[in-house]
JSON list of C-alpha atoms and ligand atoms in Angstrom, two decimals:
[
{"chain": "A", "resi": 1, "resn": "UNK", "atom": "CA", "xyz": [0.00, 0.00, 0.00]},
{"chain": "A", "resi": 2, "resn": "UNK", "atom": "CA", "xyz": [1.20, 3.51, -0.77]},
{"chain": "A", "resi": 3, "resn": "UNK", "atom": "CA", "xyz": [2.26, 5.47, 2.31]},
{"chain": "A", "resi": 4, "resn": "UNK", "atom": "CA", "xyz": [0.26, 8.43, 0.93]},
{"chain": "A", "resi": 5, "resn": "UNK", "atom": "CA", "xyz": [-2.92, 6.50, 1.79]},
{"chain": "A", "resi": 6, "resn": "UNK", "atom": "CA", "xyz": [-1.81, 5.69, 5.33]},
{"chain": "A", "resi": 7, "resn": "UNK", "atom": "CA", "xyz": [-1.39, 9.18, 6.78]},
{"chain": "A", "resi": 8, "resn": "UNK", "atom": "CA", "xyz": [-3.02, 12.55, 6.48]},
{"chain": "A", "resi": 9, "resn": "UNK", "atom": "CA", "xyz": [-2.04, 16.07, 7.55]},
{"chain": "A", "resi": 10, "resn": "UNK", "atom": "CA", "xyz": [-5.09, 17.76, 9.05]},
{"chain": "A", "resi": 11, "resn": "UNK", "atom": "CA", "xyz": [-5.79, 21.38, 9.98]},
{"chain": "A", "resi": 12, "resn": "UNK", "atom": "CA", "xyz": [-8.18, 22.10, 12.81]},
{"chain": "A", "resi": 13, "resn": "UNK", "atom": "CA", "xyz": [-10.44, 25.08, 13.35]},
{"chain": "A", "resi": 14, "resn": "UNK", "atom": "CA", "xyz": [-8.96, 27.79, 15.53]},
{"chain": "A", "resi": 15, "resn": "UNK", "atom": "CA", "xyz": [-11.79, 29.57, 17.30]},
{"chain": "A", "resi": 16, "resn": "UNK", "atom": "CA", "xyz": [-9.40, 32.01, 18.94]},
{"chain": "A", "resi": 17, "resn": "UNK", "atom": "CA", "xyz": [-10.34, 35.57, 19.70]},
{"chain": "A", "resi": 18, "resn": "UNK", "atom": "CA", "xyz": [-8.86, 38.43, 21.69]},
{"chain": "A", "resi": 19, "resn": "UNK", "atom": "CA", "xyz": [-8.85, 36.13, 24.77]},
{"chain": "A", "resi": 20, "resn": "UNK", "atom": "CA", "xyz": [-6.47, 33.65, 23.15]},
{"chain": "A", "resi": 21, "resn": "UNK", "atom": "CA", "xyz": [-6.53, 30.59, 20.94]},
{"chain": "A", "resi": 22, "resn": "UNK", "atom": "CA", "xyz": [-8.88, 27.63, 21.07]},
{"chain": "A", "resi": 23, "resn": "UNK", "atom": "CA", "xyz": [-8.44, 24.66, 18.75]},
{"chain": "A", "resi": 24, "resn": "UNK", "atom": "CA", "xyz": [-11.20, 22.07, 18.48]},
{"chain": "A", "resi": 25, "resn": "UNK", "atom": "CA", "xyz": [-10.84, 18.42, 17.45]},
{"chain": "A", "resi": 26, "resn": "UNK", "atom": "CA", "xyz": [-14.15, 16.54, 17.21]},
{"chain": "A", "resi": 27, "resn": "UNK", "atom": "CA", "xyz": [-14.03, 12.75, 16.84]},
{"chain": "A", "resi": 28, "resn": "UNK", "atom": "CA", "xyz": [-16.26, 10.20, 15.14]},
{"chain": "A", "resi": 29, "resn": "UNK", "atom": "CA", "xyz": [-15.77, 11.36, 11.58]},
{"chain": "A", "resi": 30, "resn": "UNK", "atom": "CA", "xyz": [-16.10, 15.09, 12.19]},
{"chain": "A", "resi": 31, "resn": "UNK", "atom": "CA", "xyz": [-12.50, 16.39, 12.33]},
{"chain": "A", "resi": 32, "resn": "UNK", "atom": "CA", "xyz": [-10.77, 13.00, 12.61]},
{"chain": "A", "resi": 33, "resn": "UNK", "atom": "CA", "xyz": [-12.00, 9.67, 11.25]},
{"chain": "A", "resi": 34, "resn": "UNK", "atom": "CA", "xyz": [-12.35, 7.82, 14.56]},
{"chain": "A", "resi": 35, "resn": "UNK", "atom": "CA", "xyz": [-14.08, 7.82, 17.92]},
{"chain": "A", "resi": 36, "resn": "UNK", "atom": "CA", "xyz": [-11.51, 8.89, 20.56]},
{"chain": "A", "resi": 37, "resn": "UNK", "atom": "CA", "xyz": [-11.02, 6.10, 23.13]},
{"chain": "A", "resi": 38, "resn": "UNK", "atom": "CA", "xyz": [-7.68, 7.12, 24.65]},
{"chain": "A", "resi": 39, "resn": "UNK", "atom": "CA", "xyz": [-5.53, 10.20, 25.01]},
{"chain": "A", "resi": 40, "resn": "UNK", "atom": "CA", "xyz": [-1.89, 10.40, 26.05]},
{"chain": "A", "resi": 41, "resn": "UNK", "atom": "CA", "xyz": [0.70, 13.11, 25.87]},
{"chain": "A", "resi": 42, "resn": "UNK", "atom": "CA", "xyz": [4.48, 13.10, 25.85]},
{"chain": "A", "resi": 43, "resn": "UNK", "atom": "CA", "xyz": [6.57, 15.91, 27.28]},
{"chain": "A", "resi": 44, "resn": "UNK", "atom": "CA", "xyz": [10.02, 16.23, 28.84]},
{"chain": "A", "resi": 45, "resn": "UNK", "atom": "CA", "xyz": [11.62, 14.34, 25.96]},
{"chain": "A", "resi": 46, "resn": "UNK", "atom": "CA", "xyz": [14.51, 16.06, 24.21]},
{"chain": "A", "resi": 47, "resn": "UNK", "atom": "CA", "xyz": [16.47, 16.18, 20.98]},
{"chain": "A", "resi": 48, "resn": "UNK", "atom": "CA", "xyz": [18.45, 13.03, 21.89]},
{"chain": "A", "resi": 49, "resn": "UNK", "atom": "CA", "xyz": [15.40, 10.82, 22.50]},
{"chain": "A", "resi": 50, "resn": "UNK", "atom": "CA", "xyz": [13.68, 8.59, 19.96]},
{"chain": "A", "resi": 51, "resn": "UNK", "atom": "CA", "xyz": [10.23, 7.37, 21.03]},
{"chain": "A", "resi": 52, "resn": "UNK", "atom": "CA", "xyz": [7.62, 5.24, 19.37]},
{"chain": "A", "resi": 53, "resn": "UNK", "atom": "CA", "xyz": [9.59, 2.69, 17.36]},
{"chain": "A", "resi": 54, "resn": "UNK", "atom": "CA", "xyz": [6.56, 0.50, 16.94]},
{"chain": "A", "resi": 55, "resn": "UNK", "atom": "CA", "xyz": [3.56, -0.16, 14.75]},
{"chain": "A", "resi": 56, "resn": "UNK", "atom": "CA", "xyz": [0.01, -0.92, 15.88]},
{"chain": "A", "resi": 57, "resn": "UNK", "atom": "CA", "xyz": [-2.07, -3.58, 14.22]},
{"chain": "A", "resi": 58, "resn": "UNK", "atom": "CA", "xyz": [-5.38, -1.91, 15.05]},
{"chain": "A", "resi": 59, "resn": "UNK", "atom": "CA", "xyz": [-5.08, 1.57, 16.55]},
{"chain": "A", "resi": 60, "resn": "UNK", "atom": "CA", "xyz": [-5.43, 4.75, 14.54]},
{"chain": "A", "resi": 61, "resn": "UNK", "atom": "CA", "xyz": [-3.65, 7.83, 15.91]},
{"chain": "A", "resi": 62, "resn": "UNK", "atom": "CA", "xyz": [-3.86, 11.57, 15.68]},
{"chain": "A", "resi": 63, "resn": "UNK", "atom": "CA", "xyz": [-0.77, 13.48, 16.82]},
{"chain": "A", "resi": 64, "resn": "UNK", "atom": "CA", "xyz": [-0.60, 17.18, 17.60]},
{"chain": "A", "resi": 65, "resn": "UNK", "atom": "CA", "xyz": [2.25, 19.20, 19.08]},
{"chain": "A", "resi": 66, "resn": "UNK", "atom": "CA", "xyz": [0.08, 21.42, 21.26]},
{"chain": "A", "resi": 67, "resn": "UNK", "atom": "CA", "xyz": [3.32, 23.06, 22.42]},
{"chain": "A", "resi": 68, "resn": "UNK", "atom": "CA", "xyz": [6.78, 23.12, 20.90]},
{"chain": "A", "resi": 69, "resn": "UNK", "atom": "CA", "xyz": [7.83, 20.91, 18.00]},
{"chain": "A", "resi": 70, "resn": "UNK", "atom": "CA", "xyz": [8.81, 17.36, 17.20]},
{"chain": "A", "resi": 71, "resn": "UNK", "atom": "CA", "xyz": [9.31, 15.19, 14.15]},
{"chain": "A", "resi": 72, "resn": "UNK", "atom": "CA", "xyz": [7.64, 11.92, 13.22]},
{"chain": "A", "resi": 73, "resn": "UNK", "atom": "CA", "xyz": [9.23, 9.51, 10.79]},
{"chain": "A", "resi": 74, "resn": "UNK", "atom": "CA", "xyz": [6.64, 7.19, 9.31]},
{"chain": "A", "resi": 75, "resn": "UNK", "atom": "CA", "xyz": [7.46, 4.00, 7.48]},
{"chain": "A", "resi": 76, "resn": "UNK", "atom": "CA", "xyz": [5.25, 1.35, 5.86]},
{"chain": "A", "resi": 77, "resn": "UNK", "atom": "CA", "xyz": [8.06, -1.08, 5.07]},
{"chain": "A", "resi": 78, "resn": "UNK", "atom": "CA", "xyz": [8.40, 0.31, 1.55]},
{"chain": "A", "resi": 79, "resn": "UNK", "atom": "CA", "xyz": [8.49, 4.10, 1.90]},
{"chain": "A", "resi": 80, "resn": "UNK", "atom": "CA", "xyz": [9.35, 6.58, 4.65]},
{"chain": "A", "resi": 81, "resn": "UNK", "atom": "CA", "xyz": [8.44, 10.20, 5.24]},
{"chain": "A", "resi": 82, "resn": "UNK", "atom": "CA", "xyz": [9.39, 12.76, 7.88]},
{"chain": "A", "resi": 83, "resn": "UNK", "atom": "CA", "xyz": [6.72, 15.14, 9.16]},
{"chain": "A", "resi": 84, "resn": "UNK", "atom": "CA", "xyz": [7.44, 18.06, 11.46]},
{"chain": "A", "resi": 85, "resn": "UNK", "atom": "CA", "xyz": [4.67, 18.83, 13.93]},
{"chain": "A", "resi": 86, "resn": "UNK", "atom": "CA", "xyz": [5.07, 22.51, 14.69]},
{"chain": "A", "resi": 87, "resn": "UNK", "atom": "CA", "xyz": [1.64, 24.09, 15.15]},
{"chain": "A", "resi": 88, "resn": "UNK", "atom": "CA", "xyz": [-1.17, 23.43, 17.64]},
{"chain": "A", "resi": 89, "resn": "UNK", "atom": "CA", "xyz": [-3.68, 23.45, 14.77]},
{"chain": "A", "resi": 90, "resn": "UNK", "atom": "CA", "xyz": [-1.87, 20.80, 12.74]},
{"chain": "A", "resi": 91, "resn": "UNK", "atom": "CA", "xyz": [-2.59, 17.10, 13.18]},
{"chain": "A", "resi": 92, "resn": "UNK", "atom": "CA", "xyz": [-0.97, 13.98, 11.78]},
{"chain": "A", "resi": 93, "resn": "UNK", "atom": "CA", "xyz": [-3.42, 11.13, 11.27]},
{"chain": "A", "resi": 94, "resn": "UNK", "atom": "CA", "xyz": [-1.91, 7.64, 11.10]},
{"chain": "A", "resi": 95, "resn": "UNK", "atom": "CA", "xyz": [-3.72, 4.52, 9.95]},
{"chain": "A", "resi": 96, "resn": "UNK", "atom": "CA", "xyz": [-2.92, 1.16, 11.59]},
{"chain": "A", "resi": 97, "resn": "UNK", "atom": "CA", "xyz": [0.27, -0.71, 10.66]},
{"chain": "A", "resi": 98, "resn": "UNK", "atom": "CA", "xyz": [2.44, 2.37, 10.13]},
{"chain": "A", "resi": 99, "resn": "UNK", "atom": "CA", "xyz": [5.84, 2.17, 11.85]},
{"chain": "A", "resi": 100, "resn": "UNK", "atom": "CA", "xyz": [6.56, 5.45, 13.65]},
{"chain": "A", "resi": 101, "resn": "UNK", "atom": "CA", "xyz": [9.51, 7.11, 15.33]},
{"chain": "A", "resi": 102, "resn": "UNK", "atom": "CA", "xyz": [9.00, 10.38, 17.22]},
{"chain": "A", "resi": 103, "resn": "UNK", "atom": "CA", "xyz": [12.18, 12.41, 17.77]},
{"chain": "A", "resi": 104, "resn": "UNK", "atom": "CA", "xyz": [13.86, 15.82, 17.75]},
{"chain": "A", "resi": 105, "resn": "UNK", "atom": "CA", "xyz": [11.63, 17.08, 20.56]},
{"chain": "A", "resi": 106, "resn": "UNK", "atom": "CA", "xyz": [12.05, 20.75, 21.43]},
{"chain": "A", "resi": 107, "resn": "UNK", "atom": "CA", "xyz": [12.48, 21.39, 25.17]},
{"chain": "A", "resi": 108, "resn": "UNK", "atom": "CA", "xyz": [8.91, 22.74, 25.33]},
{"chain": "A", "resi": 109, "resn": "UNK", "atom": "CA", "xyz": [7.40, 19.95, 23.22]},
{"chain": "A", "resi": 110, "resn": "UNK", "atom": "CA", "xyz": [4.04, 18.59, 24.35]},
{"chain": "A", "resi": 111, "resn": "UNK", "atom": "CA", "xyz": [2.96, 15.89, 21.92]},
{"chain": "A", "resi": 112, "resn": "UNK", "atom": "CA", "xyz": [-0.72, 15.06, 22.30]},
{"chain": "A", "resi": 113, "resn": "UNK", "atom": "CA", "xyz": [-1.85, 11.71, 20.88]},
{"chain": "A", "resi": 114, "resn": "UNK", "atom": "CA", "xyz": [-5.50, 10.77, 20.34]},
{"chain": "A", "resi": 115, "resn": "UNK", "atom": "CA", "xyz": [-6.20, 7.06, 19.82]},
{"chain": "A", "resi": 116, "resn": "UNK", "atom": "CA", "xyz": [-9.04, 5.01, 18.37]},
{"chain": "A", "resi": 117, "resn": "UNK", "atom": "CA", "xyz": [-8.47, 2.11, 20.84]},
{"chain": "A", "resi": 118, "resn": "UNK", "atom": "CA", "xyz": [-7.76, 1.51, 24.48]},
{"chain": "A", "resi": 119, "resn": "UNK", "atom": "CA", "xyz": [-4.22, 0.45, 25.34]},
{"chain": "A", "resi": 120, "resn": "UNK", "atom": "CA", "xyz": [-3.61, -3.17, 24.43]},
{"chain": "A", "resi": 121, "resn": "UNK", "atom": "CA", "xyz": [0.05, -4.25, 24.49]},
{"chain": "A", "resi": 122, "resn": "UNK", "atom": "CA", "xyz": [-0.68, -7.22, 22.22]},
{"chain": "A", "resi": 123, "resn": "UNK", "atom": "CA", "xyz": [-1.53, -5.03, 19.24]},
{"chain": "A", "resi": 124, "resn": "UNK", "atom": "CA", "xyz": [1.88, -3.33, 19.31]},
{"chain": "A", "resi": 125, "resn": "UNK", "atom": "CA", "xyz": [4.67, -4.62, 17.06]},
{"chain": "A", "resi": 126, "resn": "UNK", "atom": "CA", "xyz": [7.90, -3.47, 18.70]},
{"chain": "A", "resi": 127, "resn": "UNK", "atom": "CA", "xyz": [10.44, -5.41, 16.64]},
{"chain": "A", "resi": 128, "resn": "UNK", "atom": "CA", "xyz": [11.14, -3.96, 13.19]},
{"chain": "A", "resi": 129, "resn": "UNK", "atom": "CA", "xyz": [12.01, -7.34, 11.65]},
{"chain": "A", "resi": 130, "resn": "UNK", "atom": "CA", "xyz": [8.69, -8.75, 12.89]},
{"chain": "A", "resi": 131, "resn": "UNK", "atom": "CA", "xyz": [6.95, -5.70, 11.44]},
{"chain": "A", "resi": 132, "resn": "UNK", "atom": "CA", "xyz": [8.54, -6.23, 8.01]},
{"chain": "A", "resi": 133, "resn": "UNK", "atom": "CA", "xyz": [7.60, -9.90, 8.11]},
{"chain": "A", "resi": 134, "resn": "UNK", "atom": "CA", "xyz": [3.95, -9.04, 8.83]},
{"chain": "A", "resi": 135, "resn": "UNK", "atom": "CA", "xyz": [3.84, -6.35, 6.15]},
{"chain": "A", "resi": 136, "resn": "UNK", "atom": "CA", "xyz": [5.50, -8.43, 3.48]},
{"chain": "A", "resi": 137, "resn": "UNK", "atom": "CA", "xyz": [3.66, -11.62, 4.39]},
{"chain": "B", "resi": 1, "resn": "LIG", "atom": "P1", "xyz": [5.72, 3.55, 24.92]},
{"chain": "B", "resi": 1, "resn": "LIG", "atom": "O1", "xyz": [4.91, 2.70, 24.00]},
{"chain": "B", "resi": 1, "resn": "LIG", "atom": "O2", "xyz": [7.18, 3.26, 25.03]},
{"chain": "B", "resi": 1, "resn": "LIG", "atom": "O3", "xyz": [5.53, 5.07, 24.54]},
{"chain": "B", "resi": 1, "resn": "LIG", "atom": "P2", "xyz": [5.78, 5.78, 23.12]},
{"chain": "B", "resi": 1, "resn": "LIG", "atom": "O4", "xyz": [4.40, 6.19, 22.69]},
{"chain": "B", "resi": 1, "resn": "LIG", "atom": "O5", "xyz": [6.68, 6.89, 23.35]},
{"chain": "B", "resi": 1, "resn": "LIG", "atom": "O6", "xyz": [6.33, 4.75, 22.20]},
{"chain": "B", "resi": 1, "resn": "LIG", "atom": "O7", "xyz": [5.06, 3.46, 26.36]},
{"chain": "B", "resi": 1, "resn": "LIG", "atom": "C1", "xyz": [5.78, 3.69, 27.57]},
{"chain": "B", "resi": 1, "resn": "LIG", "atom": "C2", "xyz": [5.14, 2.87, 28.68]},
{"chain": "B", "resi": 1, "resn": "LIG", "atom": "O8", "xyz": [3.81, 3.32, 28.94]},
{"chain": "B", "resi": 1, "resn": "LIG", "atom": "C3", "xyz": [5.03, 1.39, 28.34]},
{"chain": "B", "resi": 1, "resn": "LIG", "atom": "O9", "xyz": [5.31, 0.66, 29.53]},
{"chain": "B", "resi": 1, "resn": "LIG", "atom": "C4", "xyz": [3.59, 1.19, 27.96]},
{"chain": "B", "resi": 1, "resn": "LIG", "atom": "C5", "xyz": [2.88, 2.26, 28.77]},
{"chain": "B", "resi": 1, "resn": "LIG", "atom": "N1", "xyz": [1.67, 2.80, 28.11]},
{"chain": "B", "resi": 1, "resn": "LIG", "atom": "C6", "xyz": [0.42, 2.54, 28.62]},
{"chain": "B", "resi": 1, "resn": "LIG", "atom": "O10", "xyz": [0.27, 1.84, 29.65]},
{"chain": "B", "resi": 1, "resn": "LIG", "atom": "N2", "xyz": [-0.66, 3.07, 28.01]},
{"chain": "B", "resi": 1, "resn": "LIG", "atom": "C7", "xyz": [-0.56, 3.83, 26.88]},
{"chain": "B", "resi": 1, "resn": "LIG", "atom": "O11", "xyz": [-1.59, 4.30, 26.33]},
{"chain": "B", "resi": 1, "resn": "LIG", "atom": "C8", "xyz": [0.74, 4.08, 26.33]},
{"chain": "B", "resi": 1, "resn": "LIG", "atom": "C9", "xyz": [0.93, 4.91, 25.09]},
{"chain": "B", "resi": 1, "resn": "LIG", "atom": "C10", "xyz": [1.83, 3.56, 26.99]}
]
């Protein structure tokens, strides 16, 4: 499958006014394609750290740097792409079975991740050789 069909860069409505900014992300097919079951956020990582390094068999993700910046390298076993998350209104949607590395975190980075599934360790593939074997059958 082409990597182009496995991720999407999304822009969310900013309802900010003179009081400040307010970005809205509605689930269930409104702003993102899935119902939000789980939220986590990563902060206190730095430019030396690489996180992620796994693929998920079932979960869809939406990543937003609500503060600071980070990079995400996505890989489907055939193609890779690097996306910089650098605006609170920008989201990276990832379909299942995309290998992802998150890295180059700015000191103020807060990476918010919305998920379509509850945490289930068994749906993570954490070994890249195993991932390639599953992708390539
Ligand atoms: P990890 O998968 O290494 O985080 P990253 O998203 O940076 O790859 O998760 C770190 C630890 O937290 C690991 O022991 C699993 C646990 N964890 C949960 O219990 N629930 C979750 O939703 C997540 C993302 C991680």
